[in-house]
Amino acid sequence: MAQKVLDAVKASHAAAIEHTESQHGDEIIWVKRDQLLAVATWLKTEPTMAFDAPVFCTCIDRLDWRPLGVPPSQRWTEDKPRFEVVYQLRSTQHRFRIRLKVAVSESDARVPSLASLWPAFDWQERETFDMYGIRFDGHPDLRRIYLYDEFVGYPLRKDYPKDKRQPLVRRDDLPINPIKRPSIFDDHGKAK
Amino acid sequence: MGVELTTTRLEDAAKWAKSSMLDKATGWGRKFSLFSYPFVTACCGMEFMSVAGPKYDIARFGAEFPRFSPRQSDLLMVVGTVTEKQGPALKRVFDQMAEPKWVIAFGVCASTGGFYQNYHTMPGADQVIPVDVYIPGCPPRPEQVLDALILLMDRIQSGRGHSQLRDKREQLIATSQDEG
Ligand code: SF4
């Protein structure tokens, strides 16, 4: 169905596409990061595409991703970019569905923001920033949305310790008050 | 020093038999006129509604009236998952309640954090405020809630609630300092 979209994007933006794939009936376009805004603008404004409904924006952390049944060449390794930023779009007019993916590395976790095209992505990008620490360039108001400002680190990254809590208040009369104890974690969430 | 803190329910009963008529009367009055503040944050709220509704009818025990201002209530019901972000709000609600006050942790989430072991859930409301009675269950049956309420009423009558004990402790410390 959305194979049409894949073909059209390949024809018009051949230089911006890394590769395309289909998974479980969903078509995926891997876009080069600096071309993402151009491709997205085209998808929205081109009348034969008319992607008017933003569905979600999220991120996948591929750290230590070693699934069974996947050839080793496709698995995450040190030299591959660690994060995949995912945008899912929908065209209510033509009933197309498409997924845009951008690969970003840990040291340079930045992606152009699509909040100017679809305002609904504003909060979704803030959530992705909150949980994964992806910076969205050009976002109007990029700050934490769920967590408090005192929170250090990004909890859905795979290297965040799974039971590390960052309490705001604790009772003074408890024998162990973790706020008063020196933390056993450093600023990056690693054990000292 | 004449410092004695009650420890068992039997000792309590003995003390209660000896306590003055006034103490008995205030304890009796307090235990049958609990005004609860439901701090409802998650799914346990459904079960709280059923306890408060006509079928299980918590009103039979005099705790029927949820007040939505902490100033007007003396029983704080922490119903549901408490996140670290809510901690300051919970502490503030508790601090605003007038003494003497009691706290029930309703459900495993409010008691221990339940099955959440992660960055956002507080491992039990007792990390922030003193809790008198814990109700296990996910969510607890209404009968368990009524059982906990009766347990709490027992404690109120014999003056063993957290805030009552703290009062006693402070009095004892003050008198022993006067003597010393
Ligand atoms: S104890 Fe169970 S029912 Fe109650 S708030 Fe937690 S998860 Fe929900």
Coordinates of C-alpha atoms and ligand atoms in Angstrom, one line a residue:
Chain A
M1 CA 0.0 0.0 0.0
A2 CA 2.5 2.5 1.1
Q3 CA 5.0 1.0 -1.4
K4 CA 3.7 3.9 -3.5
V5 CA 5.1 6.3 -1.0
L6 CA 8.4 4.5 -0.9
D7 CA 8.7 4.7 -4.6
A8 CA 7.7 8.4 -4.8
V9 CA 10.2 9.4 -2.0
K10 CA 12.9 7.4 -3.7
A11 CA 12.2 9.1 -7.0
S12 CA 12.1 12.6 -5.6
H13 CA 14.7 12.5 -2.8
A14 CA 17.1 9.8 -3.8
A15 CA 20.1 11.5 -2.2
A16 CA 18.3 11.8 1.2
I17 CA 17.5 8.1 1.6
E18 CA 19.9 5.7 3.2
H19 CA 17.7 2.6 2.5
T20 CA 14.1 1.5 2.8
E21 CA 12.6 -1.6 4.3
S22 CA 9.2 -3.2 5.0
Q23 CA 8.4 -4.9 8.3
H24 CA 5.1 -6.4 9.4
G25 CA 3.2 -4.5 6.8
D26 CA 4.8 -1.1 7.7
E27 CA 7.1 0.7 5.3
I28 CA 10.2 2.3 6.8
I29 CA 12.4 5.0 5.3
W30 CA 15.8 5.5 6.7
V31 CA 16.5 9.2 6.2
K32 CA 19.8 11.0 6.4
R33 CA 19.7 13.4 9.3
D34 CA 20.4 16.7 7.6
Q35 CA 17.7 15.9 5.0
L36 CA 15.0 14.9 7.4
L37 CA 13.3 18.3 7.4
A38 CA 13.2 18.5 3.6
V39 CA 11.8 15.0 3.3
A40 CA 9.2 15.6 6.0
T41 CA 8.2 19.0 4.5
W42 CA 7.7 17.3 1.1
L43 CA 5.7 14.5 2.6
K44 CA 3.4 17.0 4.2
T45 CA 2.9 19.5 1.4
E46 CA 3.0 17.3 -1.7
P47 CA -0.7 16.8 -2.6
T48 CA -0.3 13.2 -3.7
M49 CA 1.2 12.4 -0.3
A50 CA -0.5 14.8 2.2
F51 CA 0.7 13.3 5.4
D52 CA -1.5 15.3 7.7
A53 CA -1.6 13.2 10.9
P54 CA 1.4 12.8 13.1
V55 CA 1.1 9.5 15.0
F56 CA 4.1 9.3 17.3
C57 CA 7.7 10.2 17.7
T58 CA 10.0 8.0 19.8
C59 CA 13.5 6.5 20.0
I60 CA 15.1 3.1 20.2
D61 CA 18.2 2.5 22.1
R62 CA 20.3 -0.3 20.4
L63 CA 22.9 -0.6 23.2
D64 CA 23.8 -4.3 23.6
W65 CA 21.1 -5.4 21.1
R66 CA 21.8 -9.0 20.4
P67 CA 18.5 -10.6 19.3
L68 CA 18.3 -14.3 18.4
G69 CA 17.7 -15.0 14.7
V70 CA 19.1 -11.7 13.4
P71 CA 22.3 -12.0 11.4
P72 CA 25.3 -10.5 13.2
S73 CA 25.8 -7.9 10.5
Q74 CA 22.5 -6.3 11.4
R75 CA 23.0 -6.3 15.1
W76 CA 24.1 -3.3 17.0
T77 CA 27.9 -3.0 17.4
E78 CA 30.2 -0.3 18.7
D79 CA 30.6 1.4 15.3
K80 CA 26.9 1.6 14.5
P81 CA 24.9 4.6 15.7
R82 CA 23.3 3.8 19.0
F83 CA 19.9 5.5 18.7
E84 CA 17.2 5.3 16.2
V85 CA 14.7 8.2 16.2
V86 CA 11.4 7.2 14.8
Y87 CA 8.6 9.3 13.4
Q88 CA 5.4 7.6 12.4
L89 CA 3.2 9.6 10.0
R90 CA -0.2 9.0 8.5
S91 CA -2.2 10.4 5.6
T92 CA -5.9 10.4 6.4
Q93 CA -6.6 11.5 2.8
H94 CA -4.9 8.7 0.9
R95 CA -4.7 6.3 3.8
F96 CA -1.0 5.9 3.7
R97 CA 1.2 5.1 6.6
I98 CA 4.9 5.6 6.7
R99 CA 7.7 5.5 9.3
L100 CA 10.8 7.7 9.1
K101 CA 13.9 6.6 11.0
V102 CA 17.1 8.5 11.6
A103 CA 20.2 6.9 13.1
V104 CA 22.1 9.1 15.5
S105 CA 25.2 8.3 17.6
E106 CA 25.6 8.7 21.3
S107 CA 28.1 11.5 21.1
D108 CA 26.1 13.5 18.7
A109 CA 22.5 12.8 19.7
R110 CA 20.8 15.6 17.7
V111 CA 17.9 15.5 15.2
P112 CA 16.1 18.3 13.5
S113 CA 12.7 19.0 15.1
L114 CA 9.5 18.4 13.2
A115 CA 7.4 20.3 15.6
S116 CA 7.2 23.2 13.2
L117 CA 5.5 21.0 10.6
W118 CA 3.2 19.1 12.9
P119 CA 2.7 20.9 16.2
A120 CA 1.5 17.6 17.8
F121 CA 5.2 16.5 17.8
D122 CA 6.0 19.3 20.2
W123 CA 5.3 17.3 23.3
Q124 CA 6.3 14.0 21.8
E125 CA 9.7 15.3 21.1
R126 CA 9.9 16.6 24.6
E127 CA 9.1 13.2 25.9
T128 CA 11.8 11.6 23.7
F129 CA 14.2 14.2 25.0
D130 CA 13.1 13.5 28.6
M131 CA 13.6 9.7 28.3
Y132 CA 16.5 9.3 25.8
G133 CA 18.2 12.7 25.8
I134 CA 17.9 13.3 22.1
R135 CA 18.3 17.0 21.3
F136 CA 15.8 18.3 18.8
D137 CA 17.3 21.2 16.9
G138 CA 14.8 24.0 16.3
H139 CA 12.3 22.8 18.9
P140 CA 10.4 25.8 20.4
D141 CA 10.6 24.7 24.1
L142 CA 12.9 21.7 24.7
R143 CA 12.7 20.7 28.3
R144 CA 11.6 17.8 30.4
I145 CA 7.9 16.9 30.2
Y146 CA 7.3 14.1 32.7
L147 CA 10.3 14.1 35.0
Y148 CA 11.3 16.9 37.4
D149 CA 14.1 19.3 36.5
E150 CA 16.3 17.8 39.3
F151 CA 16.5 14.5 37.6
V152 CA 19.9 13.6 36.3
G153 CA 20.3 11.3 33.3
Y154 CA 17.8 9.7 30.9
P155 CA 15.9 6.8 32.4
L156 CA 15.0 4.8 29.2
R157 CA 18.6 4.6 28.0
K158 CA 19.7 1.1 28.4
D159 CA 22.7 2.0 30.6
Y160 CA 20.6 3.8 33.2
P161 CA 20.6 1.5 36.3
K162 CA 17.2 0.0 36.5
D163 CA 16.5 0.7 40.1
K164 CA 18.3 4.0 40.5
R165 CA 15.9 6.4 42.1
Q166 CA 16.4 10.2 42.5
P167 CA 14.1 11.1 45.4
L168 CA 12.9 14.7 45.9
V169 CA 11.9 14.2 49.5
R170 CA 12.4 11.6 52.2
R171 CA 11.5 11.4 55.9
D172 CA 14.0 12.9 58.3
D173 CA 13.3 10.3 60.9
L174 CA 14.1 7.2 58.8
P175 CA 17.4 5.5 59.8
I176 CA 18.5 5.6 56.2
N177 CA 17.8 8.8 54.3
P178 CA 19.1 8.5 50.8
I179 CA 19.0 12.2 50.3
K180 CA 21.4 12.8 53.1
R181 CA 23.7 9.8 52.2
P182 CA 26.3 10.5 49.5
S183 CA 25.2 8.9 46.3
I184 CA 26.8 5.7 45.1
F185 CA 26.3 6.8 41.5
D186 CA 28.1 9.5 39.6
D187 CA 26.4 12.1 37.4
H188 CA 26.2 9.7 34.4
G189 CA 24.4 7.0 36.4
K190 CA 27.4 4.7 36.6
A191 CA 28.3 3.2 40.0
K192 CA 31.3 5.0 41.5
Chain B
M1 CA 13.4 7.4 84.6
G2 CA 9.7 6.7 84.3
V3 CA 9.8 6.3 80.5
E4 CA 7.5 3.5 79.4
L5 CA 6.3 3.1 75.8
T6 CA 3.6 0.6 75.1
T7 CA 4.6 -2.2 72.8
T8 CA 2.0 -5.0 72.6
R9 CA -1.8 -4.9 72.3
L10 CA -2.2 -6.8 75.5
E11 CA -0.2 -4.2 77.4
D12 CA -2.3 -1.6 75.7
A13 CA -5.5 -3.2 76.8
A14 CA -4.2 -3.3 80.4
K15 CA -3.2 0.4 80.1
W16 CA -6.5 1.3 78.6
A17 CA -8.4 -0.3 81.5
K18 CA -6.4 1.9 83.8
S19 CA -6.6 5.1 81.7
S20 CA -8.9 7.9 82.7
M21 CA -12.5 8.2 81.6
L22 CA -11.6 11.3 79.5
D23 CA -9.0 9.4 77.5
K24 CA -11.4 6.6 76.8
A25 CA -14.1 9.0 75.8
T26 CA -11.8 11.0 73.4
G27 CA -10.4 7.8 71.9
W28 CA -13.9 6.5 71.4
G29 CA -15.1 9.7 69.8
R30 CA -12.1 9.9 67.5
K31 CA -12.3 6.4 66.2
F32 CA -15.9 6.7 65.1
S33 CA -15.6 10.0 63.4
L34 CA -12.7 9.6 61.0
F35 CA -12.8 12.1 58.1
S36 CA -10.7 10.7 55.3
Y37 CA -8.7 12.5 52.7
P38 CA -8.4 10.1 49.7
F39 CA -5.0 10.7 48.0
V40 CA -6.0 8.7 45.0
T41 CA -3.4 8.3 42.3
A42 CA -4.0 5.1 40.5
C43 CA -6.1 2.0 39.9
C44 CA -6.6 1.2 43.6
G45 CA -9.0 4.2 43.5
M46 CA -11.6 1.8 41.9
E47 CA -11.5 -0.4 44.9
F48 CA -11.7 2.6 47.2
M49 CA -14.9 3.6 45.4
S50 CA -16.4 0.2 46.0
V51 CA -15.5 0.4 49.7
A52 CA -17.1 3.8 49.9
G53 CA -20.1 2.8 48.0
P54 CA -23.3 1.3 49.5
K55 CA -22.3 -2.4 49.1
Y56 CA -19.3 -2.5 51.4
D57 CA -20.2 0.8 53.0
I58 CA -17.3 2.2 55.0
A59 CA -19.9 4.6 56.5
R60 CA -20.9 1.8 58.9
F61 CA -17.7 2.5 60.8
G62 CA -18.1 6.3 60.9
A63 CA -15.5 6.9 58.2
E64 CA -17.9 7.8 55.4
F65 CA -17.1 11.3 54.6
P66 CA -14.2 12.0 52.2
R67 CA -13.0 15.6 52.7
F68 CA -11.1 17.1 49.9
S69 CA -9.2 19.5 52.1
P70 CA -6.4 18.2 54.3
R71 CA -7.3 20.8 56.9
Q72 CA -10.7 19.1 57.5
S73 CA -9.5 15.5 57.6
D74 CA -7.7 13.3 60.1
L75 CA -7.2 10.1 58.1
L76 CA -5.0 10.2 55.0
M77 CA -5.6 7.3 52.6
V78 CA -2.7 6.9 50.2
V79 CA -4.5 5.0 47.4
G80 CA -2.3 3.9 44.6
T81 CA 1.2 4.3 43.1
V82 CA 3.2 7.2 44.5
T83 CA 5.8 8.5 42.1
E84 CA 8.9 10.4 43.2
K85 CA 7.6 13.5 41.5
Q86 CA 4.4 13.3 43.8
G87 CA 6.5 13.0 46.9
P88 CA 6.6 16.7 47.8
A89 CA 2.8 17.0 47.2
L90 CA 2.1 14.0 49.5
K91 CA 4.3 15.4 52.2
R92 CA 2.6 18.7 52.0
V93 CA -0.8 17.3 52.2
F94 CA 0.2 15.3 55.3
D95 CA 1.9 18.4 56.9
Q96 CA -1.3 20.4 56.4
M97 CA -3.5 18.0 58.3
A98 CA -4.3 18.9 61.8
E99 CA -3.1 16.7 64.7
P100 CA -3.8 13.9 65.6
K101 CA -3.7 12.3 62.2
W102 CA -3.5 8.8 60.8
V103 CA -2.3 7.3 57.6
I104 CA -3.4 4.2 55.7
A105 CA -1.4 2.9 52.8
F106 CA -3.9 1.3 50.5
G107 CA -2.6 -1.4 48.2
V108 CA 0.9 -2.8 47.6
C109 CA 2.0 0.2 45.6
A110 CA 1.4 2.7 48.4
S111 CA 2.9 0.2 50.9
T112 CA 6.1 -0.9 49.2
G113 CA 6.0 0.3 45.6
G114 CA 4.6 -3.1 44.6
F115 CA 5.9 -4.5 41.4
Y116 CA 7.5 -1.3 40.3
Q117 CA 11.2 -1.2 40.8
N118 CA 12.4 1.6 38.6
Y119 CA 13.4 5.2 38.4
H120 CA 10.0 6.8 39.0
T121 CA 8.1 5.0 41.7
M122 CA 8.6 5.7 45.4
P123 CA 9.1 2.4 47.3
G124 CA 6.2 3.0 49.6
A125 CA 4.5 6.1 51.0
D126 CA 6.4 5.5 54.2
Q127 CA 9.5 6.9 52.6
V128 CA 7.9 10.3 53.0
I129 CA 5.3 10.1 55.8
P130 CA 4.7 7.8 58.7
V131 CA 2.1 5.1 57.9
D132 CA -0.1 3.5 60.5
V133 CA -1.7 0.6 58.7
Y134 CA -0.6 -1.1 55.4
I135 CA -3.1 -3.0 53.3
P136 CA -1.6 -5.6 51.0
G137 CA -3.3 -6.6 47.7
C138 CA -3.3 -5.4 44.2
P139 CA -5.9 -4.0 44.6
P140 CA -7.0 -5.1 48.1
R141 CA -10.4 -6.6 48.6
P142 CA -12.9 -4.3 50.3
E143 CA -13.0 -6.7 53.3
Q144 CA -9.3 -6.1 53.8
V145 CA -9.8 -2.4 53.8
L146 CA -12.6 -2.7 56.4
D147 CA -10.3 -5.0 58.4
A148 CA -7.5 -2.4 58.3
L149 CA -9.9 0.3 59.3
I150 CA -11.0 -1.7 62.4
L151 CA -7.3 -2.3 63.2
L152 CA -6.7 1.4 63.0
M153 CA -9.8 2.2 65.1
D154 CA -8.3 -0.2 67.7
R155 CA -5.1 1.8 67.7
I156 CA -6.8 5.1 67.9
Q157 CA -8.8 3.9 70.9
S158 CA -5.6 2.8 72.7
G159 CA -3.6 5.8 71.6
R160 CA -1.1 3.9 69.5
G161 CA -1.4 5.9 66.2
H162 CA 1.9 7.3 64.9
S163 CA 1.0 10.9 65.8
Q164 CA -0.4 9.9 69.2
L165 CA 2.8 8.0 70.0
R166 CA 4.9 10.9 68.9
D167 CA 3.0 13.2 71.2
K168 CA 3.5 10.8 74.1
R169 CA 7.2 10.4 73.3
E170 CA 7.7 14.2 73.3
Q171 CA 5.8 14.5 76.6
L172 CA 7.9 11.8 78.2
I173 CA 11.1 13.4 76.9
A174 CA 10.0 16.8 78.2
T175 CA 9.0 15.4 81.7
S176 CA 12.2 13.4 82.0
Q177 CA 14.2 16.5 81.1
D178 CA 12.3 18.4 83.7
E179 CA 13.2 15.7 86.3
G180 CA 16.8 15.4 85.2
Ligands
SF4_1 S1 -1.6 -1.9 44.2 FE1 -2.2 -2.7 42.1 S2 -4.3 -1.8 41.9 FE2 -3.3 -0.6 43.5 S3 -2.4 1.1 42.5 FE3 -0.8 -0.5 42.6 S4 -1.0 -1.6 40.6 FE4 -2.9 -0.4 40.9

